Short mmCIF file of C-alpha atoms in Angstrom, two decimals:
data_model
loop_
_atom_site.label_atom_id
_atom_site.label_comp_id
_atom_site.label_asym_id
_atom_site.label_seq_id
_atom_site.Cartn_x
_atom_site.Cartn_y
_atom_site.Cartn_z
CA MET A 93 0.57 44.81 7.79
CA SER A 94 -1.90 46.72 5.62
CA ASN A 95 -5.43 46.26 5.72
CA ASN A 96 -5.57 44.99 2.56
CA SER A 97 -3.79 42.35 2.83
CA ALA A 98 -5.24 41.54 7.03
CA ASN A 99 -8.84 42.03 4.76
CA ASN A 100 -7.54 39.03 2.37
CA SER A 101 -6.12 36.74 4.94
CA LEU A 102 -9.84 37.77 6.76
CA VAL A 103 -11.64 35.58 4.31
CA LEU A 104 -9.20 33.50 3.14
CA LEU A 105 -9.84 32.18 7.04
CA HIS A 106 -13.54 32.58 6.74
CA LYS A 107 -13.35 29.82 3.27
CA SER A 108 -10.84 27.48 5.77
CA VAL A 109 -13.16 27.45 8.46
CA LYS A 110 -16.01 27.20 6.02
CA GLN A 111 -14.74 23.92 4.55
CA LEU A 112 -12.92 22.96 7.51
CA ARG A 113 -16.98 22.45 9.27
CA LEU A 114 -18.42 20.54 5.88
CA GLU A 115 -15.42 17.99 5.61
CA ALA A 116 -15.27 17.08 9.82
CA GLY A 117 -19.52 17.07 9.18
CA ILE A 118 -19.41 13.56 6.77
CA ARG A 119 -19.94 10.45 7.57
CA ARG A 120 -16.99 7.87 8.34
CA MET A 121 -16.72 3.56 7.47
CA LYS A 122 -15.00 1.84 9.75
CA VAL A 123 -11.67 0.95 8.17
CA SER A 124 -11.95 -3.15 8.98
CA GLN A 125 -15.76 -2.63 6.65
CA ALA A 126 -14.00 -0.56 3.72
CA ALA A 127 -10.74 -3.05 4.05
CA SER A 128 -13.07 -5.79 3.60
CA ASP A 129 -15.51 -3.67 1.09
CA LEU A 130 -12.17 -4.51 -1.03
CA LYS A 131 -10.80 -7.16 -0.38
CA THR A 132 -14.68 -9.11 -1.92
CA PHE A 133 -13.40 -6.45 -4.62
CA CYS A 134 -10.31 -7.44 -5.70
CA LEU A 135 -10.79 -11.44 -5.45
CA GLN A 136 -14.24 -11.50 -7.08
CA ASN A 137 -12.68 -9.85 -9.63
CA ALA A 138 -9.29 -11.56 -10.50
CA SER A 139 -10.62 -14.06 -12.79
CA LYS A 140 -10.92 -10.73 -15.17
CA ASP A 141 -7.62 -9.08 -14.60
CA PRO A 142 -5.85 -10.34 -17.74
CA LEU A 143 -2.36 -8.71 -15.23
CA LEU A 144 -2.89 -11.38 -12.66
CA MET A 145 -4.37 -14.40 -14.99
CA GLY A 146 -2.36 -14.18 -17.83
CA VAL A 147 -3.70 -13.59 -21.20
CA PRO A 148 -3.48 -17.42 -23.54
CA SER A 149 -2.02 -16.61 -26.68
CA ASN A 150 -4.62 -17.45 -29.31
CA ASP A 151 -6.45 -14.29 -26.96
CA ASN A 152 -3.46 -11.58 -26.80
CA PRO A 153 -3.72 -9.24 -29.82
CA PHE A 154 0.44 -8.31 -28.66
CA ARG A 155 1.05 -12.20 -28.33
CA PRO A 156 4.52 -12.80 -30.96
CA PRO A 157 3.34 -12.85 -34.60
CA LYS A 158 4.53 -15.90 -35.57
CA SER A 159 7.20 -16.73 -38.88
CA CYS A 160 5.95 -17.22 -41.64
CA ALA A 161 6.92 -19.46 -44.61
CA LEU A 162 6.49 -18.98 -48.38
CA PHE A 163 7.12 -22.58 -50.41
CA MET B 106 -8.63 37.67 21.38
CA SER B 107 -8.64 39.42 17.32
CA GLU B 108 -10.92 37.59 14.70
CA LEU B 109 -8.43 36.58 13.36
CA GLU B 110 -6.79 34.62 16.19
CA GLN B 111 -10.31 33.19 16.99
CA LEU B 112 -10.55 32.18 13.08
CA ARG B 113 -7.62 30.12 13.47
CA GLN B 114 -7.76 28.79 16.28
CA GLU B 115 -11.60 27.13 14.92
CA ALA B 116 -9.47 25.56 12.08
CA GLU B 117 -6.85 24.37 14.63
CA GLN B 118 -9.79 22.85 15.99
CA LEU B 119 -11.93 21.03 13.01
CA ARG B 120 -8.33 20.30 11.95
CA HIS B 121 -7.95 17.36 15.37
CA GLN B 122 -11.70 16.89 14.45
CA ILE B 123 -10.72 15.60 11.21
CA ARG B 124 -8.59 13.70 12.57
CA ASP B 125 -9.55 11.75 15.88
CA ALA B 126 -12.73 10.49 14.32
CA ARG B 127 -10.65 9.20 11.71
CA LYS B 128 -8.78 7.45 14.88
CA ALA B 129 -12.16 6.48 16.29
CA CYS B 130 -12.89 4.44 12.29
CA SER B 131 -8.94 2.91 12.03
CA ASP B 132 -10.17 -0.71 14.31
CA SER B 133 -8.35 -2.19 11.80
CA THR B 134 -6.07 -2.02 8.91
CA LEU B 135 -5.91 -3.02 5.64
CA SER B 136 -2.92 -5.38 5.96
CA GLN B 137 -4.01 -7.46 9.00
CA MET B 138 -7.18 -7.11 7.26
CA THR B 139 -5.39 -8.79 4.23
CA ALA B 140 -2.53 -11.43 5.91
CA GLY B 141 -4.22 -14.32 5.48
CA LEU B 142 -4.99 -13.82 1.90
CA ASP B 143 -1.99 -15.56 -0.93
CA SER B 144 0.03 -13.53 -2.18
CA VAL B 145 -0.71 -12.84 -6.16
CA GLY B 146 3.38 -14.13 -6.74
CA ARG B 147 6.19 -12.37 -9.22
CA ILE B 148 3.84 -10.91 -11.51
CA GLN B 149 6.55 -11.12 -15.17
CA MET B 150 5.29 -8.60 -17.46
CA ARG B 151 7.06 -8.31 -21.37
CA THR B 152 7.50 -5.46 -23.50
CA ARG B 153 5.21 -6.36 -27.08
CA ARG B 154 5.51 -3.42 -28.46
CA THR B 155 7.60 -0.22 -28.65
CA LEU B 156 6.16 3.01 -30.65
CA ARG B 157 9.23 4.66 -31.82
CA GLY B 158 8.22 8.33 -33.86
CA HIS B 159 8.25 10.80 -30.48
CA LEU B 160 11.83 13.34 -30.78
CA ALA B 161 11.61 14.23 -27.53
CA LYS B 162 10.49 13.64 -24.35
CA ILE B 163 6.95 11.81 -24.09
CA TYR B 164 5.02 13.26 -22.04
CA ALA B 165 1.30 11.31 -21.45
CA MET B 166 -0.66 9.00 -23.30
CA HIS B 167 -3.82 7.49 -22.90
CA TRP B 168 -5.51 4.46 -24.22
CA GLY B 169 -9.03 4.42 -27.10
CA THR B 170 -11.55 3.15 -25.21
CA ASP B 171 -11.62 0.27 -27.94
CA SER B 172 -8.46 -1.17 -26.75
CA ARG B 173 -6.43 -0.53 -29.76
CA LEU B 174 -5.19 2.62 -30.18
CA LEU B 175 -3.03 5.36 -27.77
CA VAL B 176 -2.38 8.42 -27.71
CA SER B 177 0.67 10.31 -27.35
CA ALA B 178 1.54 13.57 -26.52
CA SER B 179 5.05 14.82 -26.31
CA GLN B 180 7.02 17.37 -25.45
CA ASP B 181 8.36 17.89 -29.18
CA GLY B 182 4.77 19.26 -29.50
CA LYS B 183 3.53 16.80 -31.34
CA LEU B 184 0.28 14.74 -30.47
CA ILE B 185 0.90 11.03 -32.09
CA ILE B 186 -2.69 8.56 -32.51
CA TRP B 187 -0.64 5.03 -32.93
CA ASP B 188 -2.56 1.49 -34.58
CA SER B 189 -0.74 -0.32 -31.13
CA TYR B 190 -1.57 -3.66 -32.77
CA THR B 191 0.57 -2.58 -35.41
CA THR B 192 2.17 0.01 -34.24
CA ASN B 193 1.54 2.65 -36.98
CA LYS B 194 0.40 5.78 -36.65
CA VAL B 195 -2.68 6.29 -37.02
CA MET B 196 -2.59 9.73 -36.37
CA ARG B 197 0.14 12.94 -36.42
CA ARG B 198 -0.48 16.16 -35.96
CA SER B 199 0.67 19.18 -34.30
CA SER B 200 -0.56 20.08 -30.78
CA VAL B 201 -3.87 22.06 -30.80
CA VAL B 202 -3.23 24.73 -28.61
CA PHE B 203 -7.24 25.26 -27.35
CA SER B 204 -6.99 29.46 -26.55
CA PHE B 205 -9.41 29.40 -23.63
CA ILE B 206 -7.03 28.40 -21.82
CA LEU B 207 -4.52 29.73 -21.17
CA ARG B 208 -2.18 29.37 -18.49
CA TYR B 209 0.07 25.55 -17.71
CA LEU B 210 -2.60 22.74 -17.41
CA SER B 211 -1.05 19.46 -15.53
CA CYS B 212 -3.40 16.86 -16.48
CA CYS B 213 -7.34 16.85 -18.66
CA ARG B 214 -9.37 14.23 -19.31
CA PHE B 215 -13.47 13.45 -20.99
CA LEU B 216 -16.00 14.03 -18.72
CA ASP B 217 -18.09 12.42 -21.43
CA ASP B 218 -17.51 13.77 -25.16
CA GLY B 219 -19.19 16.88 -24.76
CA GLN B 220 -16.57 17.71 -21.59
CA ILE B 221 -13.13 18.04 -20.33
CA ILE B 222 -11.99 17.58 -16.56
CA THR B 223 -8.62 19.55 -16.80
CA SER B 224 -5.76 20.49 -13.46
CA SER B 225 -4.30 23.68 -13.52
CA GLY B 226 -0.95 25.15 -12.48
CA ASP B 227 -3.39 27.88 -10.52
CA THR B 228 -3.73 26.16 -8.12
CA THR B 229 -7.63 24.95 -9.62
CA CYS B 230 -8.66 22.64 -11.56
CA ALA B 231 -12.41 23.27 -14.23
CA LEU B 232 -14.73 21.89 -15.50
CA TRP B 233 -15.00 22.66 -20.03
CA ASP B 234 -17.83 22.83 -22.90
CA ILE B 235 -15.46 21.51 -25.95
CA GLU B 236 -18.58 23.29 -27.85
CA THR B 237 -19.02 26.74 -26.31
CA GLY B 238 -15.19 26.38 -25.44
CA GLN B 239 -16.90 27.75 -21.79
CA GLN B 240 -15.57 26.96 -18.24
CA THR B 241 -18.66 25.37 -16.80
CA THR B 242 -17.19 24.70 -12.77
CA SER B 243 -14.34 26.15 -11.89
CA PHE B 244 -13.05 23.59 -7.81
CA THR B 245 -10.67 25.72 -5.98
CA GLY B 246 -8.86 24.41 -2.67
CA HIS B 247 -6.23 23.51 -3.05
CA THR B 248 -2.67 25.94 -2.44
CA GLY B 249 -0.52 24.24 -5.02
CA ASP B 250 0.01 23.14 -7.86
CA VAL B 251 -2.59 20.57 -9.44
CA MET B 252 -0.37 17.97 -11.05
CA SER B 253 -3.21 14.90 -11.71
CA LEU B 254 -6.75 14.25 -11.95
CA THR B 255 -9.17 10.86 -11.74
CA VAL B 256 -12.89 10.59 -12.62
CA CYS B 257 -14.89 8.60 -10.62
CA PRO B 258 -16.14 5.49 -12.40
CA ASP B 259 -19.45 6.86 -12.23
CA SER B 260 -19.13 9.61 -13.28
CA LYS B 261 -19.93 12.39 -10.40
CA ALA B 262 -16.87 13.31 -8.71
CA PHE B 263 -12.74 13.29 -9.15
CA VAL B 264 -10.30 13.30 -7.33
CA SER B 265 -7.57 15.60 -7.54
CA GLY B 266 -3.30 15.80 -6.11
CA ALA B 267 -1.11 18.71 -5.82
CA CYS B 268 1.89 19.90 -4.60
CA ASP B 269 0.21 21.14 -0.97
CA ALA B 270 0.09 17.31 -0.37
CA LEU B 271 -3.31 16.85 -0.63
CA ALA B 272 -4.98 14.65 -3.07
CA LYS B 273 -9.09 16.36 -2.54
CA LEU B 274 -12.27 14.58 -3.11
CA TRP B 275 -15.06 16.92 -6.11
CA ASP B 276 -18.57 17.38 -6.02
CA ILE B 277 -18.24 17.65 -9.61
CA ARG B 278 -22.32 19.25 -9.81
CA ASP B 279 -21.49 21.75 -7.31
CA GLY B 280 -17.79 22.22 -7.74
CA MET B 281 -17.90 21.12 -3.39
CA CYS B 282 -14.39 20.15 -2.59
CA ARG B 283 -16.47 17.09 -0.34
CA GLN B 284 -13.56 15.62 1.28
CA SER B 285 -9.21 16.04 1.49
CA PHE B 286 -6.34 13.95 2.41
CA THR B 287 -3.87 13.81 4.65
CA GLY B 288 -0.88 11.88 4.24
CA HIS B 289 2.34 12.24 2.00
CA VAL B 290 4.56 14.42 2.92
CA SER B 291 5.54 16.02 -0.93
CA ASP B 292 4.55 17.07 -4.50
CA ILE B 293 1.56 14.08 -5.51
CA ASN B 294 2.29 13.65 -8.47
CA ALA B 295 0.14 10.96 -10.00
CA VAL B 296 -3.69 10.53 -8.84
CA CYS B 297 -5.93 6.86 -10.30
CA PHE B 298 -9.58 5.74 -8.80
CA PHE B 299 -9.83 1.75 -7.78
CA PRO B 300 -12.05 0.11 -10.16
CA ASN B 301 -14.90 -0.10 -7.44
CA GLY B 302 -14.75 3.96 -7.68
CA ASN B 303 -14.85 3.54 -3.70
CA ALA B 304 -10.81 4.31 -3.44
CA PHE B 305 -7.80 5.93 -5.26
CA THR B 306 -4.12 5.26 -5.40
CA THR B 307 -1.99 8.69 -5.82
CA GLY B 308 2.31 8.84 -6.43
CA SER B 309 4.44 11.43 -5.06
CA ASP B 310 7.93 12.17 -4.48
CA ASP B 311 8.06 11.55 -1.33
CA ALA B 312 9.43 8.65 -3.20
CA THR B 313 5.41 6.39 -1.55
CA CYS B 314 2.64 5.28 -3.23
CA ARG B 315 -0.55 5.77 -0.27
CA LEU B 316 -4.06 3.70 -1.02
CA PHE B 317 -7.16 6.56 0.23
CA ASP B 318 -10.59 5.55 0.73
CA LEU B 319 -12.34 7.24 0.52
CA ARG B 320 -15.67 6.17 2.83
CA ALA B 321 -12.63 5.43 5.67
CA ASP B 322 -11.94 9.26 5.18
CA GLN B 323 -8.85 7.96 4.93
CA GLU B 324 -4.86 6.34 4.38
CA LEU B 325 -6.11 2.44 4.76
CA MET B 326 -1.85 1.80 2.84
CA LEU B 327 0.97 2.76 1.99
CA TYR B 328 3.64 1.67 -0.71
CA SER B 329 7.68 1.55 0.35
CA HIS B 330 10.41 0.84 0.07
CA ASP B 331 13.94 1.39 1.24
CA ASN B 332 16.03 0.59 -1.91
CA ILE B 333 12.86 3.11 -3.01
CA ILE B 334 14.40 6.45 -2.92
CA CYS B 335 13.15 8.17 -6.53
CA GLY B 336 9.64 9.66 -6.75
CA ILE B 337 5.97 8.54 -8.53
CA THR B 338 5.17 10.22 -11.58
CA SER B 339 2.27 7.86 -12.44
CA VAL B 340 -0.22 5.28 -11.11
CA ALA B 341 -2.52 3.28 -12.62
CA PHE B 342 -5.09 -0.19 -10.86
CA SER B 343 -5.14 -3.34 -13.36
CA LYS B 344 -8.80 -4.61 -13.84
CA SER B 345 -9.58 -6.08 -9.91
CA GLY B 346 -7.46 -3.34 -8.51
CA ARG B 347 -5.23 -6.50 -7.21
CA LEU B 348 -1.87 -4.64 -8.26
CA LEU B 349 -1.19 -0.98 -8.66
CA LEU B 350 1.42 -0.62 -11.64
CA ALA B 351 3.60 2.63 -10.07
CA GLY B 352 6.17 4.49 -12.68
CA TYR B 353 9.02 5.78 -10.82
CA ASP B 354 12.08 8.46 -11.84
CA ASP B 355 14.43 5.83 -11.79
CA PHE B 356 12.95 4.35 -14.48
CA ASN B 357 11.46 1.31 -13.02
CA CYS B 358 7.94 0.26 -12.68
CA ASN B 359 6.92 -0.92 -9.89
CA VAL B 360 3.68 -3.12 -9.21
CA TRP B 361 2.52 -3.65 -6.08
CA ASP B 362 0.07 -6.70 -4.45
CA THR B 363 -2.78 -2.76 -3.64
CA LEU B 364 -4.49 -5.39 -0.38
CA LYS B 365 -1.05 -6.55 1.00
CA GLY B 366 1.17 -3.22 -0.23
CA GLU B 367 4.22 -6.41 -1.42
CA ARG B 368 6.45 -5.47 -4.39
CA ALA B 369 5.18 -8.00 -6.85
CA GLY B 370 8.04 -7.58 -10.21
CA ILE B 371 10.11 -4.43 -10.83
CA ASN B 372 9.72 -4.05 -14.49
CA THR B 373 12.75 -1.58 -15.50
CA CYS B 374 12.59 0.70 -18.57
CA ILE B 375 15.63 1.36 -20.76
CA SER B 376 16.44 5.11 -21.24
CA PHE B 377 13.65 6.67 -19.97
CA THR B 378 10.92 7.75 -17.23
CA LEU B 379 7.43 6.63 -17.08
CA LYS B 380 5.53 9.60 -16.72
CA SER B 381 2.42 7.94 -17.70
CA ILE B 382 0.91 5.23 -17.52
CA SER B 383 -2.54 4.05 -18.37
CA ALA B 384 -3.15 0.50 -17.98
CA LEU B 385 -4.95 -0.89 -20.91
CA PHE B 386 -7.07 -3.86 -19.04
CA GLN B 387 -8.55 -1.45 -16.80
CA LYS B 388 -11.56 -0.93 -20.28
#
């Protein structure tokens, strides 16, 4: 391995280790708490979710156009 | 021991440390926490509009903030802005080439009216000032093409997904990577934040979608099926986050129950691969 690429690897490894130290040091929440919060959010907002609740026809801008009759 | 060897060992030790710390928080699973929850039932979606006009593959689309206009970008070199209510084309123009972006651009998102975040095949992401055309911040760390990005609802961070099978959380202000999420075993093609900003979903060539939680710093759910063997190209959440929409290479859009991990619906696109999903009711 040439001197240059050895130095390169060294620099990259230093960066990796520095980054890993940063990521290792974060505080983590218990999965039970995180999961519970997600569940609560979904349930609390369910009534506002049109894909879950459906969209009433008169409110739906994409409803099939009503036919027109000319007399 | 050479310095190289020492560093390699330290890196390996740190990776083990992270893995152990995640395990220590793994006191339950999302599936266990939602076992008693009612299923969402069958989600049936109807095609309401077909927008015709592009002459080649459509690679991306996005809804406007008015929830009426949408823009689509195609391999034919055109950007078309559509009125989704009437299907009329509002504007049609050739794609503007931003001369300050010289690399393969995989994704871009407005951070606000004056700034754009981009992800690139050169493994980096960047924050740009639209008026000056200058790059404000560079986000480096991925070791593969970055394919997609999603901005956190609070606009302080974003998540990127790349061909190194990692998703990374970035602090927009200081350019640092705060967290790296492991789990996928192949390219991540799509990422999307959960509506409250505490989690995000990913779609990958490994035929799975996954849900990652920021605060627990780990994967909470896997969305997969033995019948599904093709990659996911796009993902989006419904407004409450309960539904996860995913577009696949086999022309299907599967709807998943985010909390229970079950499939709630399948929508088949007759003739094209879903490249981009942007849930209208996300706004």
